[in-house]
Coordinates of C-alpha atoms and ligand atoms in Angstrom, one line a residue:
Chain A
M1 CA 6.3 22.3 -25.8
K2 CA 8.6 19.6 -24.6
I3 CA 6.9 16.2 -24.4
L4 CA 8.2 12.9 -22.9
A5 CA 6.6 9.7 -24.4
I6 CA 6.8 6.3 -22.7
D7 CA 5.9 2.9 -24.2
T8 CA 6.4 -0.3 -22.2
S9 CA 3.2 -2.0 -23.3
N10 CA 4.9 -4.8 -25.2
Y11 CA 8.4 -6.2 -25.7
V12 CA 9.6 -2.9 -27.3
L13 CA 10.7 -0.4 -24.8
G14 CA 10.4 3.1 -26.3
I15 CA 11.1 6.5 -24.9
A16 CA 11.0 9.8 -26.9
L17 CA 11.5 13.5 -26.3
I18 CA 10.0 15.9 -28.7
D19 CA 9.3 19.6 -28.8
D20 CA 6.8 21.3 -31.1
E21 CA 8.3 20.3 -34.4
H22 CA 11.4 18.2 -33.6
V23 CA 12.2 14.7 -32.5
I24 CA 14.9 15.5 -29.9
G25 CA 15.7 12.0 -29.0
E26 CA 14.5 8.4 -29.0
Y27 CA 15.4 5.2 -27.2
I28 CA 14.2 1.9 -28.6
T29 CA 15.0 -1.6 -27.7
N30 CA 13.3 -4.8 -28.8
V31 CA 14.5 -7.4 -26.3
K32 CA 12.7 -9.6 -23.8
K33 CA 14.1 -7.9 -20.7
N34 CA 12.6 -6.5 -17.6
H35 CA 10.9 -3.2 -18.3
S36 CA 10.6 -2.3 -14.6
V37 CA 14.4 -2.3 -14.2
R38 CA 15.1 -0.4 -17.4
V39 CA 12.5 2.3 -18.0
M40 CA 13.5 4.9 -15.5
P41 CA 17.3 4.6 -16.3
A42 CA 16.4 4.9 -20.0
I43 CA 14.3 8.1 -19.4
E44 CA 17.2 9.5 -17.2
T45 CA 19.8 8.7 -19.9
L46 CA 17.8 10.1 -22.8
M47 CA 16.9 13.3 -20.9
K48 CA 20.5 13.8 -19.7
D49 CA 21.9 13.3 -23.2
C50 CA 19.4 15.8 -24.6
D51 CA 20.0 18.4 -21.8
V52 CA 16.3 18.3 -20.7
Q53 CA 15.5 18.6 -17.0
P54 CA 12.3 17.0 -15.5
G55 CA 11.1 20.5 -14.8
D56 CA 11.4 21.4 -18.5
L57 CA 8.7 18.8 -19.4
E58 CA 5.3 20.2 -20.4
K59 CA 3.4 17.0 -21.1
I60 CA 3.7 13.2 -20.6
V61 CA 2.3 10.8 -23.2
V62 CA 2.0 7.1 -22.5
A63 CA 1.0 4.0 -24.6
E64 CA -2.1 2.9 -22.7
G65 CA -2.3 -0.7 -24.1
P66 CA -3.4 -3.2 -25.2
G67 CA -0.4 -5.3 -24.5
S68 CA 1.2 -7.1 -21.5
Y69 CA -0.8 -6.3 -18.4
T70 CA 2.4 -5.8 -16.3
G71 CA 4.2 -3.9 -19.1
V72 CA 1.3 -1.5 -19.6
R73 CA 1.0 -1.0 -15.9
I74 CA 4.7 0.0 -15.5
G75 CA 4.4 2.6 -18.2
V76 CA 1.1 4.0 -17.0
T77 CA 2.2 4.1 -13.4
I78 CA 5.4 6.1 -14.2
A79 CA 3.5 8.4 -16.6
K80 CA 0.7 9.1 -14.1
T81 CA 3.1 9.7 -11.3
L82 CA 5.4 12.0 -13.3
A83 CA 2.5 14.0 -14.7
W84 CA 1.0 14.3 -11.2
T85 CA 4.2 15.2 -9.4
L86 CA 5.4 17.7 -12.1
N87 CA 1.9 19.1 -12.3
I88 CA 1.7 18.7 -16.1
P89 CA -0.9 17.2 -18.5
L90 CA -1.1 13.4 -19.2
T91 CA -2.4 11.9 -22.4
G92 CA -2.8 8.2 -23.2
V93 CA -2.6 6.8 -26.7
S94 CA -3.5 3.3 -28.0
S95 CA -0.5 1.1 -28.3
L96 CA -2.0 -0.1 -31.6
A97 CA -2.4 3.5 -32.9
V98 CA 1.4 4.0 -32.3
L99 CA 2.2 0.9 -34.2
S100 CA 0.0 2.0 -37.1
A101 CA 1.7 5.4 -37.2
S102 CA 5.1 3.8 -37.2
A103 CA 4.7 2.2 -40.6
G104 CA 1.5 3.5 -42.3
H105 CA 2.0 7.2 -43.0
Y106 CA 2.2 6.8 -46.8
F107 CA 0.1 3.7 -47.2
D108 CA -3.0 4.1 -49.3
G109 CA -5.4 1.6 -47.7
L110 CA -6.2 0.3 -44.3
I111 CA -3.7 -0.4 -41.5
S112 CA -3.9 -3.4 -39.1
P113 CA -1.4 -3.2 -36.3
L114 CA -1.2 -6.3 -34.2
F115 CA 0.3 -7.8 -31.1
D116 CA 0.1 -11.6 -30.5
A117 CA -2.3 -12.5 -27.6
R118 CA -1.6 -16.3 -27.5
R119 CA -3.7 -19.2 -28.6
G120 CA -4.2 -17.8 -32.1
Q121 CA -5.5 -14.5 -30.8
I122 CA -4.3 -11.0 -31.6
Y123 CA -4.9 -7.5 -30.3
T124 CA -5.6 -5.4 -33.3
G125 CA -7.7 -2.6 -34.7
L126 CA -8.2 -1.0 -38.1
Y127 CA -6.7 2.4 -38.9
K128 CA -6.1 4.7 -41.9
Y129 CA -4.5 7.9 -42.8
D130 CA -6.6 10.8 -44.1
H131 CA -4.4 13.8 -45.0
D132 CA -1.7 12.8 -42.5
K133 CA -4.3 12.3 -39.7
L134 CA -4.6 8.9 -38.3
I135 CA -8.3 7.7 -38.2
V136 CA -9.8 4.7 -36.4
D137 CA -11.8 2.6 -38.8
K138 CA -12.4 -0.3 -36.3
P139 CA -11.7 -0.1 -32.6
D140 CA -9.0 -2.0 -30.8
Q141 CA -10.1 -5.5 -30.0
L142 CA -9.0 -9.1 -29.2
L143 CA -9.9 -11.9 -31.5
L144 CA -8.6 -14.9 -33.4
S145 CA -6.3 -13.8 -36.3
K146 CA -8.2 -16.2 -38.6
D147 CA -11.6 -14.5 -37.8
W148 CA -9.9 -11.1 -38.3
A149 CA -8.6 -12.2 -41.7
I150 CA -12.2 -13.3 -42.8
Q151 CA -13.6 -9.9 -41.7
L152 CA -11.0 -8.0 -43.7
A153 CA -11.4 -10.2 -46.8
A154 CA -15.0 -9.0 -47.0
Q155 CA -13.9 -5.5 -47.9
Q156 CA -12.2 -4.1 -51.0
E157 CA -9.1 -2.1 -49.7
R158 CA -5.6 -3.5 -49.2
V159 CA -4.5 -3.9 -45.7
L160 CA -1.0 -3.2 -44.3
F161 CA -0.1 -5.4 -41.3
V162 CA 2.4 -4.1 -38.8
G163 CA 4.1 -5.6 -35.7
N164 CA 7.0 -7.7 -34.5
D165 CA 4.5 -10.6 -33.9
L166 CA 3.6 -10.8 -37.7
P167 CA 5.6 -14.1 -38.2
I168 CA 3.1 -15.9 -35.9
H169 CA 0.1 -14.9 -37.9
Q170 CA 1.4 -14.0 -41.4
A171 CA 0.5 -17.4 -42.9
V172 CA -3.2 -17.3 -42.0
L173 CA -3.5 -13.6 -43.1
K174 CA -1.8 -14.3 -46.4
E175 CA -3.9 -17.4 -47.1
T176 CA -7.2 -15.6 -46.5
L177 CA -6.4 -12.2 -47.9
G178 CA -4.1 -13.1 -50.8
D179 CA -2.7 -10.0 -52.6
K180 CA -4.8 -7.7 -50.4
A181 CA -2.4 -8.3 -47.5
V182 CA 0.7 -6.2 -47.4
F183 CA 3.3 -6.6 -44.7
A184 CA 5.4 -3.8 -43.3
N185 CA 9.2 -3.8 -43.7
I186 CA 11.3 -5.2 -40.9
T187 CA 12.6 -1.7 -39.9
Q188 CA 9.1 -0.4 -39.4
Q189 CA 7.8 -3.2 -37.1
N190 CA 8.9 -1.5 -33.8
P191 CA 6.4 1.0 -32.4
R192 CA 8.2 4.4 -32.6
P193 CA 8.0 6.4 -29.4
A194 CA 8.3 9.6 -31.4
E195 CA 5.0 8.7 -33.2
L196 CA 3.5 8.1 -29.8
A197 CA 4.6 11.6 -28.7
F198 CA 3.1 13.3 -31.7
L199 CA -0.2 11.4 -31.5
G200 CA -0.4 12.5 -27.8
R201 CA 0.6 16.1 -28.5
D202 CA -2.6 16.7 -30.4
K203 CA -4.9 14.7 -28.1
E204 CA -6.6 16.2 -25.1
A205 CA -5.4 15.6 -21.6
E206 CA -6.8 12.9 -19.3
D207 CA -7.8 13.2 -15.6
I208 CA -4.6 11.9 -14.1
H209 CA -6.1 10.2 -11.0
S210 CA -8.7 8.2 -12.9
F211 CA -6.5 7.3 -15.9
V212 CA -6.0 3.5 -16.2
P213 CA -4.6 1.2 -18.9
N214 CA -6.7 -0.1 -21.6
Y215 CA -6.4 -3.8 -20.9
I216 CA -9.2 -4.8 -23.4
R217 CA -9.7 -7.9 -21.3
L218 CA -11.1 -8.2 -17.7
A219 CA -8.9 -10.0 -15.2
E220 CA -9.6 -13.8 -15.5
A221 CA -11.0 -14.1 -12.0
E222 CA -13.3 -11.1 -12.7
S223 CA -14.8 -12.6 -15.8
K224 CA -15.2 -16.0 -14.2
W225 CA -16.9 -14.4 -11.2
L226 CA -19.3 -12.4 -13.6
E227 CA -20.0 -15.6 -15.5
A228 CA -20.8 -17.5 -12.2
N229 CA -23.0 -14.7 -10.9
K230 CA -24.9 -14.0 -14.1
G231 CA -28.5 -13.2 -13.5
K232 CA -28.0 -13.2 -9.8
N233 CA -28.9 -10.0 -8.0
V234 CA -25.5 -9.1 -6.6
Chain B
M1 CA 28.7 37.4 12.3
G2 CA 27.8 34.2 14.3
E3 CA 26.9 31.0 12.5
F4 CA 23.2 30.4 12.3
I5 CA 22.2 26.8 12.5
M6 CA 18.6 25.9 11.9
E7 CA 17.1 22.7 13.2
K8 CA 15.7 20.9 10.2
N9 CA 13.0 18.3 10.3
Q10 CA 13.5 15.2 8.4
W11 CA 10.4 14.1 6.4
I12 CA 10.5 10.6 4.9
M13 CA 7.8 9.4 2.5
G14 CA 6.8 5.7 2.6
I15 CA 5.0 3.8 -0.2
E16 CA 3.6 0.3 0.3
T17 CA 1.8 -1.8 -2.4
S18 CA 2.9 -5.3 -1.6
C19 CA -0.5 -6.9 -1.3
D20 CA -4.0 -5.4 -1.3
E21 CA -3.5 -2.0 0.3
T22 CA -2.3 1.1 -1.6
A23 CA -0.6 3.1 1.1
V24 CA 1.5 6.3 1.3
A25 CA 2.7 7.9 4.5
I26 CA 4.9 10.7 5.7
V27 CA 6.9 10.2 8.9
K28 CA 8.7 13.1 10.6
N29 CA 12.1 12.5 12.3
G30 CA 11.6 8.8 12.3
T31 CA 8.9 8.5 14.9
E32 CA 6.1 11.0 14.3
I33 CA 3.3 10.1 11.8
A34 CA 2.5 13.2 9.8
A35 CA 0.3 11.3 7.3
N36 CA -0.8 7.7 7.0
V37 CA -3.2 7.0 4.1
V38 CA -4.3 3.5 3.3
A39 CA -6.7 2.6 0.4
S40 CA -7.9 -0.9 1.1
Q41 CA -9.1 -3.2 -1.6
I42 CA -10.6 -5.7 0.7
E43 CA -14.2 -5.2 -0.5
S44 CA -13.1 -6.0 -4.0
H45 CA -11.3 -9.3 -3.1
K46 CA -13.9 -10.5 -0.6
R47 CA -16.0 -12.0 -3.5
F48 CA -13.1 -14.2 -4.5
G49 CA -12.4 -15.4 -1.0
G50 CA -8.8 -14.1 -1.2
V51 CA -6.5 -11.6 -2.9
V52 CA -6.4 -12.0 -6.7
P53 CA -3.0 -10.7 -7.8
E54 CA -4.0 -9.3 -11.2
I55 CA -7.0 -7.4 -9.6
A56 CA -4.8 -6.1 -6.8
S57 CA -2.3 -4.7 -9.3
R58 CA -5.1 -3.0 -11.3
H59 CA -6.5 -1.3 -8.1
H60 CA -3.0 -0.1 -7.2
V61 CA -2.8 1.8 -10.5
E62 CA -6.2 3.3 -9.9
Q63 CA -5.3 4.5 -6.4
M64 CA -1.6 5.4 -6.5
T65 CA -1.6 9.1 -7.3
I66 CA -4.8 9.7 -5.3
V67 CA -3.2 8.3 -2.2
L68 CA 0.1 10.2 -2.8
E69 CA -1.8 13.5 -3.0
E70 CA -3.8 12.8 0.1
A71 CA -0.7 12.0 2.1
L72 CA 1.0 15.2 1.1
S73 CA -2.1 17.2 1.9
Q74 CA -2.5 15.5 5.3
A75 CA 1.1 16.2 6.2
G76 CA 0.8 19.8 4.9
I77 CA 4.1 19.6 3.0
T78 CA 5.3 19.5 -0.6
M79 CA 7.7 17.1 -2.3
K80 CA 10.4 19.8 -1.8
D81 CA 10.3 19.1 2.0
V82 CA 10.8 15.3 1.6
S83 CA 14.3 14.1 2.4
A84 CA 13.9 10.6 1.0
I85 CA 11.3 8.2 -0.6
S86 CA 11.2 4.7 0.9
V87 CA 9.3 2.0 -0.9
T88 CA 8.5 -1.7 -0.2
E89 CA 10.6 -3.6 -2.8
G90 CA 9.6 -7.0 -1.4
P91 CA 8.5 -9.6 -0.4
G92 CA 4.9 -9.6 -1.7
L93 CA 2.9 -10.0 -5.0
V94 CA 5.3 -8.9 -7.8
G95 CA 2.7 -7.2 -9.9
A96 CA 1.4 -5.2 -6.9
L97 CA 4.9 -4.3 -5.7
L98 CA 5.8 -3.0 -9.2
V99 CA 3.2 -0.2 -9.0
G100 CA 4.7 1.2 -5.8
V101 CA 8.3 0.8 -6.9
N102 CA 7.8 2.5 -10.2
A103 CA 5.8 5.4 -8.7
A104 CA 8.6 5.9 -6.1
K105 CA 11.2 5.9 -8.8
A106 CA 9.2 8.4 -10.9
I107 CA 9.0 10.9 -8.0
S108 CA 12.6 10.3 -7.0
F109 CA 13.7 11.2 -10.6
A110 CA 11.3 14.1 -11.0
H111 CA 12.5 15.9 -7.8
D112 CA 16.0 14.4 -7.5
I113 CA 15.1 12.9 -4.0
P114 CA 17.0 9.9 -2.7
L115 CA 15.3 6.5 -3.0
V116 CA 15.5 3.7 -0.4
G117 CA 14.1 0.2 -1.0
V118 CA 12.6 -1.3 2.2
H119 CA 11.9 -4.9 3.2
H120 CA 8.2 -5.4 4.1
I121 CA 8.9 -7.2 7.3
A122 CA 11.5 -4.7 8.4
G123 CA 8.6 -2.2 7.9
H124 CA 6.2 -4.3 10.2
I125 CA 8.9 -4.4 12.9
Y126 CA 9.5 -0.7 12.6
A127 CA 5.8 0.1 13.1
N128 CA 6.8 -0.3 16.7
R129 CA 9.1 2.7 16.7
L130 CA 6.0 4.8 15.9
V131 CA 4.7 3.7 19.3
S132 CA 7.7 3.6 21.6
E133 CA 11.5 3.8 21.1
M134 CA 13.2 0.5 20.4
A135 CA 15.6 -1.0 23.0
F136 CA 18.3 -3.4 21.8
P137 CA 18.8 -6.2 21.7
L138 CA 15.2 -7.1 20.9
M139 CA 13.1 -10.0 19.6
S140 CA 10.3 -9.4 17.2
L141 CA 7.5 -11.9 16.6
V142 CA 6.1 -11.2 13.1
V143 CA 2.8 -12.8 12.3
S144 CA 0.8 -12.0 9.2
G145 CA -1.1 -13.5 6.3
G146 CA 2.2 -14.2 4.5
H147 CA 4.7 -14.5 7.4
T148 CA 5.4 -16.1 10.7
E149 CA 9.0 -15.3 11.9
L150 CA 11.1 -14.6 14.9
V151 CA 13.5 -11.8 14.0
Y152 CA 16.4 -10.9 16.4
M153 CA 17.8 -7.3 16.2
K154 CA 21.1 -6.4 17.9
E155 CA 20.9 -2.8 16.7
H156 CA 18.9 -0.5 14.3
G157 CA 18.6 -1.8 10.7
H158 CA 20.2 -5.2 11.5
F159 CA 17.9 -8.2 11.2
E160 CA 18.5 -11.9 11.9
V161 CA 15.8 -14.4 11.2
I162 CA 16.1 -17.1 13.9
G163 CA 12.9 -18.9 13.0
E164 CA 10.3 -18.9 10.2
T165 CA 7.4 -21.0 9.0
R166 CA 8.2 -24.1 6.9
D167 CA 4.8 -24.2 5.2
D168 CA 1.8 -22.0 5.9
A169 CA 2.0 -18.7 7.6
A170 CA -0.2 -18.4 10.7
G171 CA -2.5 -16.0 8.9
E172 CA -3.0 -18.4 6.0
A173 CA -3.9 -21.2 8.5
Y174 CA -6.5 -18.8 10.0
D175 CA -8.0 -18.1 6.6
K176 CA -8.2 -21.8 5.6
V177 CA -9.7 -22.8 8.9
A178 CA -12.2 -20.0 8.6
R179 CA -13.2 -21.3 5.2
T180 CA -13.7 -24.8 6.7
L181 CA -16.1 -23.2 9.3
S182 CA -17.8 -21.2 6.5
L183 CA -16.8 -17.9 7.9
P184 CA -16.4 -14.9 5.6
Y185 CA -13.0 -13.7 4.2
P186 CA -10.7 -12.6 5.8
G187 CA -11.2 -15.3 8.4
G188 CA -8.7 -14.3 11.2
P189 CA -10.9 -11.8 13.1
H190 CA -13.9 -14.1 12.9
I191 CA -12.0 -17.0 14.4
D192 CA -10.6 -14.7 17.1
R193 CA -14.1 -13.5 18.0
L194 CA -15.6 -17.0 18.0
A195 CA -12.7 -18.3 20.1
Q196 CA -13.5 -15.8 22.8
S197 CA -16.8 -17.5 23.5
G198 CA -15.6 -21.2 23.1
T199 CA -13.5 -23.6 25.2
P200 CA -10.4 -25.3 23.8
S201 CA -11.9 -28.7 24.4
I202 CA -10.8 -30.4 21.1
K203 CA -7.4 -32.0 21.1
L204 CA -5.3 -30.5 18.2
P205 CA -1.6 -31.0 17.4
R206 CA 1.2 -28.5 18.2
A207 CA 4.2 -28.6 15.8
W208 CA 7.2 -28.1 18.1
L209 CA 9.6 -29.4 15.4
E210 CA 13.1 -30.5 16.4
E211 CA 14.6 -29.7 19.8
G212 CA 15.7 -26.1 19.9
S213 CA 14.2 -25.1 16.6
Y214 CA 12.5 -21.7 16.4
D215 CA 10.8 -22.6 13.1
F216 CA 7.0 -23.0 12.8
S217 CA 4.7 -25.2 10.9
F218 CA 0.9 -24.8 10.7
S219 CA -0.1 -27.1 7.8
G220 CA -0.5 -30.1 10.0
L221 CA -2.7 -28.2 12.4
K222 CA -4.8 -26.9 9.5
S223 CA -5.3 -30.4 8.2
A224 CA -6.2 -31.7 11.7
V225 CA -9.0 -29.1 11.9
I226 CA -10.4 -30.0 8.5
N227 CA -10.3 -33.7 9.4
T228 CA -12.0 -33.1 12.7
V229 CA -14.9 -31.4 10.9
H230 CA -15.2 -34.0 8.2
N231 CA -15.1 -37.0 10.6
A232 CA -17.8 -35.4 12.8
E233 CA -19.9 -34.8 9.7
Q234 CA -19.5 -38.5 8.7
R235 CA -20.6 -39.6 12.1
G236 CA -23.5 -37.2 12.0
E237 CA -22.2 -35.3 15.0
S238 CA -21.9 -31.6 15.2
I239 CA -19.0 -29.7 16.6
A240 CA -19.5 -26.3 18.2
P241 CA -17.7 -23.9 15.9
E242 CA -16.7 -21.7 18.9
D243 CA -15.0 -24.7 20.6
L244 CA -13.2 -25.6 17.4
A245 CA -12.1 -22.0 16.9
A246 CA -10.9 -21.8 20.5
S247 CA -9.0 -25.1 20.2
F248 CA -7.3 -24.0 16.9
Q249 CA -6.4 -20.6 18.3
D250 CA -5.1 -22.2 21.5
S251 CA -2.7 -24.4 19.5
V252 CA -1.4 -21.5 17.3
I253 CA -0.9 -19.2 20.2
D254 CA 0.7 -21.9 22.4
V255 CA 3.4 -22.5 19.8
L256 CA 3.9 -18.8 19.0
V257 CA 4.2 -17.7 22.6
T258 CA 6.2 -20.7 23.9
K259 CA 8.9 -20.2 21.2
T260 CA 9.0 -16.5 21.7
I261 CA 9.6 -16.9 25.5
R262 CA 12.4 -19.4 24.7
A263 CA 14.0 -17.0 22.2
V264 CA 13.7 -14.1 24.6
D265 CA 15.5 -16.1 27.3
E266 CA 18.2 -17.4 25.1
Y267 CA 19.0 -14.1 23.4
H268 CA 18.7 -12.0 26.6
V269 CA 16.7 -9.3 24.9
K270 CA 15.4 -6.1 26.5
Q271 CA 12.3 -5.8 24.4
V272 CA 9.7 -8.0 22.6
L273 CA 7.9 -6.6 19.6
L274 CA 4.7 -8.0 18.1
A275 CA 4.4 -7.2 14.4
G276 CA 2.2 -8.0 11.4
G277 CA -1.5 -8.2 10.8
V278 CA -2.2 -11.1 13.2
A279 CA -1.0 -8.8 16.0
A280 CA -4.6 -7.6 15.9
N281 CA -5.6 -11.0 17.3
K282 CA -6.9 -10.5 20.8
G283 CA -6.0 -14.0 22.0
L284 CA -2.4 -13.6 20.9
R285 CA -2.1 -10.1 22.6
T286 CA -3.6 -11.4 25.8
A287 CA -1.3 -14.5 25.9
L288 CA 1.8 -12.3 25.2
E289 CA 0.8 -9.8 27.9
A290 CA 0.4 -12.6 30.4
A291 CA 3.7 -14.2 29.4
F292 CA 5.8 -11.0 29.6
G293 CA 3.8 -9.2 32.3
E294 CA 5.7 -11.0 35.0
K295 CA 9.1 -11.1 33.3
D296 CA 11.2 -8.4 34.9
G297 CA 13.0 -6.0 32.7
I298 CA 11.4 -7.1 29.5
D299 CA 9.3 -4.5 27.7
L300 CA 6.5 -5.8 25.5
V301 CA 5.4 -3.5 22.6
I302 CA 2.2 -4.1 20.6
P303 CA 1.3 -1.4 18.2
P304 CA -2.3 -0.3 17.6
L305 CA -4.3 -2.1 15.0
N306 CA -3.9 0.4 12.2
L307 CA -0.1 0.0 12.5
C308 CA -0.2 -3.8 12.6
T309 CA -2.0 -4.2 9.3
D310 CA -0.2 -3.2 6.1
N311 CA 0.5 0.6 6.0
A312 CA 3.2 2.9 4.7
A313 CA 4.1 4.7 7.9
M314 CA 6.0 1.5 8.9
I315 CA 7.9 1.6 5.6
A316 CA 8.8 5.2 6.2
A317 CA 9.9 4.4 9.8
A318 CA 12.2 1.6 8.6
G319 CA 13.2 3.8 5.6
T320 CA 14.3 6.5 7.9
I321 CA 16.8 4.2 9.7
L322 CA 18.2 2.8 6.4
F323 CA 18.4 6.3 4.8
N324 CA 20.3 7.6 7.8
K325 CA 22.6 4.6 7.6
G326 CA 23.4 5.6 4.0
V327 CA 21.4 2.9 2.2
R328 CA 20.4 4.1 -1.3
S329 CA 18.6 2.5 -4.2
N330 CA 18.9 3.7 -7.8
L331 CA 16.5 4.0 -10.7
A332 CA 17.0 0.4 -11.6
L333 CA 15.3 -0.7 -8.3
N334 CA 13.0 -3.6 -9.0
A335 CA 10.2 -5.4 -7.2
N336 CA 11.7 -8.5 -5.5
P337 CA 9.1 -10.9 -4.3
G338 CA 11.8 -13.1 -2.6
L339 CA 13.8 -10.2 -1.0
D340 CA 16.0 -11.2 2.0
I341 CA 15.7 -9.0 5.1
T342 CA 19.4 -9.2 5.9
I343 CA 20.7 -7.5 2.7
H344 CA 21.5 -4.2 4.4
N345 CA 23.0 -5.7 7.6
G346 CA 26.5 -4.8 6.6
E347 CA 25.7 -1.1 6.0
Ligands
ZN1 ZN1 2.3 -7.3 5.8

C-alpha cells in the first residue's frame, strides 16, 4: 500500500512516501519559510523522483496538530482534498506523536515531545514505547513548561525530551528534573515524515468531510466570547 | 473517412474562500452556471459583530470538501470533465484564502488539471457575464464590505482601476453606522431598509475630493454620523433613526452615482456594471437605474443578489476568460491579500 504523509504543522516541512515495508522517499526542511508556497511543489518533486503517480496512492496521512494554526490548516486542507478527490482513506496523527516516534524508538522510559507555544508555554504530551508500539501516557496539551516539569518530577521514570524548540525550555526542565531529563540528539529533533506515515498506516481512517485539525486551543475571540457569555442562556 | 469534430463543452471550476463564504461553482462555456454552492458562516460571526479571521479560516477547513462534492454533484460532472480550476488568490483574509488556494492546488495536482489564480474583484465584475454579455469599453462600479472602486475595462481580462477608496470601503461605513444605530450585523441591509421609510433631512458631508478625482472617502461621513448621534444625545434630543439612515445612504449614493456618471461620460463606455455585495442595496440600484435609464446607448447591468455577494461562479466566470487567454498558475501559487487586479493585463 502506497501512502503519502504530509506534515506542515510546525517549522519543519515533511513529506514522505512509503509502501508496506519501505520508506520510498522523504523530504524534510527545517527553515522558517512559507509552507503554502512549498508543500505542493515538494509533494510533486518527491513523487516524480520516486515514479509514483497521484493515482497510485492508497492512503493520505497528515499531521493534525498541535502547532501553528495556519501551518496545520495548510497540511490538513491539502490532505483532505487529496483524499477526497482521489477517493482514498485519510488518517490524522498527532504532530507530537510523530515527534516522539522520531527519536524515542529505543528509549526505555517516557517521551515528552514539545513545540514552543510562546510565553513560557509548550504543546506537549507523554508517550512511551511498548514492544515497538507507541502508547499515549498523557494526552496532548498546552501548559507552562515549568508546570510540566513539576508534574514529571513527581514520577520515577526518566523522560526523553524531543523537539527543535528544546533550547527555549531546556534550562527549566533540567533544573527541575535533574538527571531524570534526557535530551534527544540534534539529528533526531526534526519530526520524521516517514514515522508519520507508519503511525498513520496502522490507524483507522477518518471521515474526510468532518476531519479538522487538533488546534488544542479555541480561537481567541471564541474563548473570550464564551467567557463573556458564561452562565447566560445563549 | 471524413474528419469528425465533436463540439466540446468547457467546464471551469471556481473556488472562493476570501472572507466568510466557502464557495465552489462550475461554470459551463463561460456564461452558464452549472453549480453554485455557497456555505455561509454569517451565523457564526454575528455574535462577534464582524468576521473573525481565525474563526473564518477554521470554518473553511470544515466546509471545503463538502462544498466541492456538492458542486460536482449539482453540475452532474466529475473532475475528469473539468478543463481548469480557478481560485481566488487575493485580496482577502490571508488565512481564509489559503484554504481555497491549497485545496485548488491539491485537485489540480491530483488530476493534472490547469490552475488559474483569480483576483476577487475581477470575479465580482465577471458575475455580470453570467447575466448578460459584456460590451466594451465598460465601467464597473465595485462596492462591497472591503472595496469601493471604479474599474475601467477596454476588453476582456484587462482592468484599470481609475478610482478607489482612500479609507473605509462603503460597506465598512454601512456596518459602522449600523453599529452606531444599534442595528444587528451585518448592518448594510438594515440601513437600506430603514432608509426607505425615512427622509434625508439631516445634513451630512459628501467627500468629492480634488477636482477630477474618481477616488472615494467615507471615513469623514461615518464620523459625522457618529457625532450627530452623540451631540443629539448630549442635548437630550432624539433623532429618528430612519431619517439618519436615509441621510447617510443619500450621501453615499450621491457620491457613488455622481462619480460613476462622470466616469461613464469621460471614458465613453457602452456598459455600466454594478458589482460587489453592496449592489444588493435597493437605494443604490434605484439611483443607478434612474441615472442611466435616460442615457441613450448605455446599458446598465446589475446582477441578481446571489451573484452580487461572494460566490464562486463569478470566480469561474473570470477564470474562464483568463484561462482562455493562456494565464496559468503553478503549484507554488500563494494566497496574496494585497493582489493587484492589473497583473494579467499584458497577457
Ligand atoms: Zn467580495
